[in-house]
PDB file of C-alpha atoms in Angstrom:
ATOM      1  CA  UNK Z   1      17.315   9.873  -9.912  1.00 78.00           C
ATOM      2  CA  UNK Z   2      15.470   9.112  -6.644  1.00 81.00           C
ATOM      3  CA  UNK Z   3      14.109  11.744  -4.311  1.00 84.00           C
ATOM      4  CA  UNK Z   4      16.336  12.570  -1.322  1.00 83.00           C
ATOM      5  CA  UNK Z   5      15.474  10.239   1.594  1.00 85.00           C
ATOM      6  CA  UNK Z   6      14.808  13.149   3.957  1.00 87.00           C
ATOM      7  CA  UNK Z   7      12.182  14.457   1.535  1.00 88.00           C
ATOM      8  CA  UNK Z   8      10.068  11.284   1.651  1.00 94.00           C
ATOM      9  CA  UNK Z   9      10.695  10.201   5.251  1.00 95.00           C
ATOM     10  CA  UNK Z  10       7.481  11.704   6.663  1.00 95.00           C
ATOM     11  CA  UNK Z  11       5.426  10.375   3.725  1.00 96.00           C
ATOM     12  CA  UNK Z  12       6.718   6.859   4.361  1.00 97.00           C
ATOM     13  CA  UNK Z  13       6.079   7.168   8.096  1.00 97.00           C
ATOM     14  CA  UNK Z  14       2.415   7.967   7.478  1.00 97.00           C
ATOM     15  CA  UNK Z  15       2.060   4.376   6.321  1.00 98.00           C
ATOM     16  CA  UNK Z  16       4.579   2.582   8.526  1.00 98.00           C
ATOM     17  CA  UNK Z  17       2.944   4.131  11.609  1.00 97.00           C
ATOM     18  CA  UNK Z  18      -0.267   2.284  10.775  1.00 97.00           C
ATOM     19  CA  UNK Z  19       1.384  -1.078  10.163  1.00 97.00           C
ATOM     20  CA  UNK Z  20       2.730  -1.036   6.616  1.00 98.00           C
ATOM     21  CA  UNK Z  21       6.093  -2.650   5.953  1.00 98.00           C
ATOM     22  CA  UNK Z  22       8.260  -0.349   3.834  1.00 98.00           C
ATOM     23  CA  UNK Z  23       9.985  -2.396   1.138  1.00 98.00           C
ATOM     24  CA  UNK Z  24      13.113  -0.766  -0.247  1.00 97.00           C
ATOM     25  CA  UNK Z  25      14.731  -3.547  -2.300  1.00 98.00           C
ATOM     26  CA  UNK Z  26      13.576  -5.994  -4.954  1.00 98.00           C
ATOM     27  CA  UNK Z  27      14.574  -8.848  -2.656  1.00 98.00           C
ATOM     28  CA  UNK Z  28      12.371  -7.489   0.128  1.00 98.00           C
ATOM     29  CA  UNK Z  29       9.449  -7.266  -2.300  1.00 98.00           C
ATOM     30  CA  UNK Z  30       9.934 -10.870  -3.442  1.00 98.00           C
ATOM     31  CA  UNK Z  31      10.167 -12.099   0.143  1.00 98.00           C
ATOM     32  CA  UNK Z  32       7.025 -10.241   1.194  1.00 98.00           C
ATOM     33  CA  UNK Z  33       5.105 -11.393  -1.864  1.00 98.00           C
ATOM     34  CA  UNK Z  34       5.984 -15.021  -1.086  1.00 97.00           C
ATOM     35  CA  UNK Z  35       4.153 -14.491   2.212  1.00 95.00           C
ATOM     36  CA  UNK Z  36       1.244 -13.080   0.199  1.00 94.00           C
ATOM     37  CA  UNK Z  37       0.638 -16.561  -1.221  1.00 94.00           C
ATOM     38  CA  UNK Z  38      -1.779 -17.082   1.666  1.00 94.00           C
ATOM     39  CA  UNK Z  39      -4.203 -14.605   3.139  1.00 93.00           C
ATOM     40  CA  UNK Z  40      -4.969 -11.047   2.111  1.00 95.00           C
ATOM     41  CA  UNK Z  41      -2.237  -8.510   1.347  1.00 97.00           C
ATOM     42  CA  UNK Z  42      -2.701  -4.807   0.693  1.00 98.00           C
ATOM     43  CA  UNK Z  43       0.021  -3.009  -1.251  1.00 98.00           C
ATOM     44  CA  UNK Z  44       0.257   0.785  -1.299  1.00 98.00           C
ATOM     45  CA  UNK Z  45       2.395   2.359  -3.990  1.00 98.00           C
ATOM     46  CA  UNK Z  46       3.188   5.628  -2.263  1.00 98.00           C
ATOM     47  CA  UNK Z  47       4.336   8.890  -3.846  1.00 96.00           C
ATOM     48  CA  UNK Z  48       5.059  12.569  -3.245  1.00 94.00           C
ATOM     49  CA  UNK Z  49       1.994  13.704  -5.198  1.00 94.00           C
ATOM     50  CA  UNK Z  50      -0.658  15.910  -3.717  1.00 93.00           C
ATOM     51  CA  UNK Z  51      -3.307  13.227  -4.117  1.00 94.00           C
ATOM     52  CA  UNK Z  52      -1.140  10.802  -2.151  1.00 96.00           C
ATOM     53  CA  UNK Z  53      -0.854  13.329   0.677  1.00 95.00           C
ATOM     54  CA  UNK Z  54      -4.422  14.594   0.720  1.00 96.00           C
ATOM     55  CA  UNK Z  55      -6.380  11.522  -0.364  1.00 97.00           C
ATOM     56  CA  UNK Z  56      -4.533   8.185  -0.634  1.00 98.00           C
ATOM     57  CA  UNK Z  57      -2.655   8.042   2.679  1.00 98.00           C
ATOM     58  CA  UNK Z  58      -5.534   9.486   4.738  1.00 98.00           C
ATOM     59  CA  UNK Z  59      -7.957   7.212   2.868  1.00 97.00           C
ATOM     60  CA  UNK Z  60      -6.091   4.013   3.622  1.00 98.00           C
ATOM     61  CA  UNK Z  61      -5.704   5.076   7.255  1.00 97.00           C
ATOM     62  CA  UNK Z  62      -9.481   5.526   7.521  1.00 96.00           C
ATOM     63  CA  UNK Z  63     -10.132   2.213   5.793  1.00 96.00           C
ATOM     64  CA  UNK Z  64      -7.861   0.325   8.182  1.00 96.00           C
ATOM     65  CA  UNK Z  65      -9.258   2.055  11.277  1.00 94.00           C
ATOM     66  CA  UNK Z  66     -12.854   1.214  10.448  1.00 79.00           C
ATOM     67  CA  UNK Z  67     -12.839  -2.431   9.448  1.00 84.00           C
ATOM     68  CA  UNK Z  68     -13.104  -5.838  11.025  1.00 85.00           C
ATOM     69  CA  UNK Z  69     -11.503  -7.238   7.883  1.00 89.00           C
ATOM     70  CA  UNK Z  70      -7.982  -5.852   8.088  1.00 92.00           C
ATOM     71  CA  UNK Z  71      -5.620  -7.443   5.547  1.00 95.00           C
ATOM     72  CA  UNK Z  72      -3.119  -9.938   6.944  1.00 94.00           C
ATOM     73  CA  UNK Z  73      -0.165  -8.094   5.452  1.00 97.00           C
ATOM     74  CA  UNK Z  74       0.338  -4.398   4.634  1.00 98.00           C
ATOM     75  CA  UNK Z  75       3.155  -3.550   2.235  1.00 98.00           C
ATOM     76  CA  UNK Z  76       4.356  -0.331   0.660  1.00 98.00           C
ATOM     77  CA  UNK Z  77       6.909   0.828  -1.883  1.00 98.00           C
ATOM     78  CA  UNK Z  78       7.719   4.438  -2.668  1.00 97.00           C
ATOM     79  CA  UNK Z  79       7.652   5.425  -6.330  1.00 96.00           C
ATOM     80  CA  UNK Z  80      10.365   7.911  -7.142  1.00 93.00           C
ATOM     81  CA  UNK Z  81      12.448   6.840  -4.144  1.00 94.00           C
ATOM     82  CA  UNK Z  82      12.882   3.079  -3.948  1.00 95.00           C
ATOM     83  CA  UNK Z  83      13.127   2.535  -7.683  1.00 96.00           C
ATOM     84  CA  UNK Z  84      14.181  -1.122  -7.702  1.00 97.00           C
ATOM     85  CA  UNK Z  85      11.531  -2.121  -5.152  1.00 98.00           C
ATOM     86  CA  UNK Z  86       8.794  -0.221  -6.979  1.00 97.00           C
ATOM     87  CA  UNK Z  87       9.722  -1.787 -10.304  1.00 97.00           C
ATOM     88  CA  UNK Z  88       9.665  -5.259  -8.767  1.00 97.00           C
ATOM     89  CA  UNK Z  89       6.310  -4.669  -7.065  1.00 98.00           C
ATOM     90  CA  UNK Z  90       4.855  -3.494 -10.357  1.00 97.00           C
ATOM     91  CA  UNK Z  91       5.913  -6.826 -11.876  1.00 97.00           C
ATOM     92  CA  UNK Z  92       3.345  -8.459  -9.563  1.00 97.00           C
ATOM     93  CA  UNK Z  93       0.612  -6.213 -10.952  1.00 96.00           C
ATOM     94  CA  UNK Z  94       0.357  -8.169 -14.179  1.00 85.00           C
ATOM     95  CA  UNK Z  95      -0.165  -5.931 -17.201  1.00 89.00           C
ATOM     96  CA  UNK Z  96      -1.420  -2.865 -15.339  1.00 95.00           C
ATOM     97  CA  UNK Z  97       0.296   0.386 -16.299  1.00 93.00           C
ATOM     98  CA  UNK Z  98       2.382   2.131 -13.618  1.00 93.00           C
ATOM     99  CA  UNK Z  99       0.219   4.245 -11.358  1.00 95.00           C
ATOM    100  CA  UNK Z 100       1.151   6.117  -8.224  1.00 96.00           C
ATOM    101  CA  UNK Z 101      -0.278   6.440  -5.806  1.00 97.00           C
ATOM    102  CA  UNK Z 102      -2.272   3.235  -6.086  1.00 98.00           C
ATOM    103  CA  UNK Z 103      -3.492   0.298  -4.041  1.00 98.00           C
ATOM    104  CA  UNK Z 104      -3.435  -3.399  -4.898  1.00 98.00           C
ATOM    105  CA  UNK Z 105      -5.151  -6.155  -2.962  1.00 97.00           C
ATOM    106  CA  UNK Z 106      -3.943  -9.738  -3.252  1.00 96.00           C
ATOM    107  CA  UNK Z 107      -5.865 -12.794  -2.063  1.00 96.00           C
ATOM    108  CA  UNK Z 108      -3.769 -15.945  -1.745  1.00 95.00           C
ATOM    109  CA  UNK Z 109      -1.159 -14.431  -4.054  1.00 95.00           C
ATOM    110  CA  UNK Z 110      -3.639 -13.410  -6.767  1.00 95.00           C
ATOM    111  CA  UNK Z 111      -4.328  -9.783  -7.627  1.00 97.00           C
ATOM    112  CA  UNK Z 112      -8.043  -9.310  -6.925  1.00 96.00           C
ATOM    113  CA  UNK Z 113      -8.456  -5.536  -6.702  1.00 97.00           C
ATOM    114  CA  UNK Z 114      -6.583  -2.492  -7.962  1.00 97.00           C
ATOM    115  CA  UNK Z 115      -7.217   1.202  -7.357  1.00 98.00           C
ATOM    116  CA  UNK Z 116      -5.147   3.338  -9.764  1.00 97.00           C
ATOM    117  CA  UNK Z 117      -4.337   7.015  -9.374  1.00 97.00           C
ATOM    118  CA  UNK Z 118      -7.236   8.182 -11.518  1.00 96.00           C
ATOM    119  CA  UNK Z 119      -9.655   6.581  -9.002  1.00 96.00           C
ATOM    120  CA  UNK Z 120      -7.884   8.433  -6.182  1.00 97.00           C
ATOM    121  CA  UNK Z 121      -7.042  11.933  -7.433  1.00 95.00           C
ATOM    122  CA  UNK Z 122     -10.540  13.158  -8.264  1.00 90.00           C
ATOM    123  CA  UNK Z 123     -12.134  11.941  -5.021  1.00 96.00           C
ATOM    124  CA  UNK Z 124     -11.768  12.481  -1.295  1.00 97.00           C
ATOM    125  CA  UNK Z 125     -10.208  10.332   1.445  1.00 98.00           C
ATOM    126  CA  UNK Z 126     -13.601   9.072   2.636  1.00 97.00           C
ATOM    127  CA  UNK Z 127     -14.520   7.776  -0.825  1.00 97.00           C
ATOM    128  CA  UNK Z 128     -11.167   6.000  -1.175  1.00 98.00           C
ATOM    129  CA  UNK Z 129     -11.598   4.541   2.332  1.00 97.00           C
ATOM    130  CA  UNK Z 130     -15.072   3.279   1.447  1.00 96.00           C
ATOM    131  CA  UNK Z 131     -13.816   1.525  -1.695  1.00 97.00           C
ATOM    132  CA  UNK Z 132     -10.914  -0.073   0.175  1.00 97.00           C
ATOM    133  CA  UNK Z 133     -13.206  -1.081   3.032  1.00 94.00           C
ATOM    134  CA  UNK Z 134     -15.570  -2.769   0.556  1.00 94.00           C
ATOM    135  CA  UNK Z 135     -12.656  -4.621  -1.050  1.00 95.00           C
ATOM    136  CA  UNK Z 136     -11.436  -5.818   2.368  1.00 94.00           C
ATOM    137  CA  UNK Z 137     -14.922  -7.105   3.159  1.00 90.00           C
ATOM    138  CA  UNK Z 138     -15.270  -8.833  -0.194  1.00 90.00           C
ATOM    139  CA  UNK Z 139     -11.962 -10.653  -0.152  1.00 87.00           C
ATOM    140  CA  UNK Z 140     -11.378 -11.356   3.541  1.00 77.00           C
ATOM    141  CA  UNK Z 141     -12.778 -14.667   4.668  1.00 63.00           C
ATOM    142  CA  UNK Z 142     -11.281 -15.001   8.142  1.00 48.00           C
ATOM    143  CA  UNK Z 143     -14.729 -14.669   9.788  1.00 44.00           C
ATOM    144  CA  UNK Z 144     -16.153 -17.565   7.775  1.00 44.00           C
TER     145      UNK Z 144
END
């Protein structure tokens, strides 16, 4: 059973306020991922966990504020809330086990980087931001 919408509203807004598109249906995920066939797309699988609140969401905010290599598309699904959308997004993550919160970076439709929960929960927001920033730099070629 999904979380009540009012419970996750503020958690979702932390990402939509910085440019993420909140995907709530499988169809929306498929449509957005078709656009991911070109350019760089960052996907955040959001959650109610403490590490999402204290580390993942602040970390991605820092990463996006301090980069010249911002992904072309920012997408998010909410695990535990938008069940169908989350399941569909996970189908794009190949054989990776479910992990939330997590981040996935796609380059021209191909998964090129994945940060699972275990690489988030034992760190701080600055460390997560640094890893994301490095991934943006590595896979973004718009300056070339």
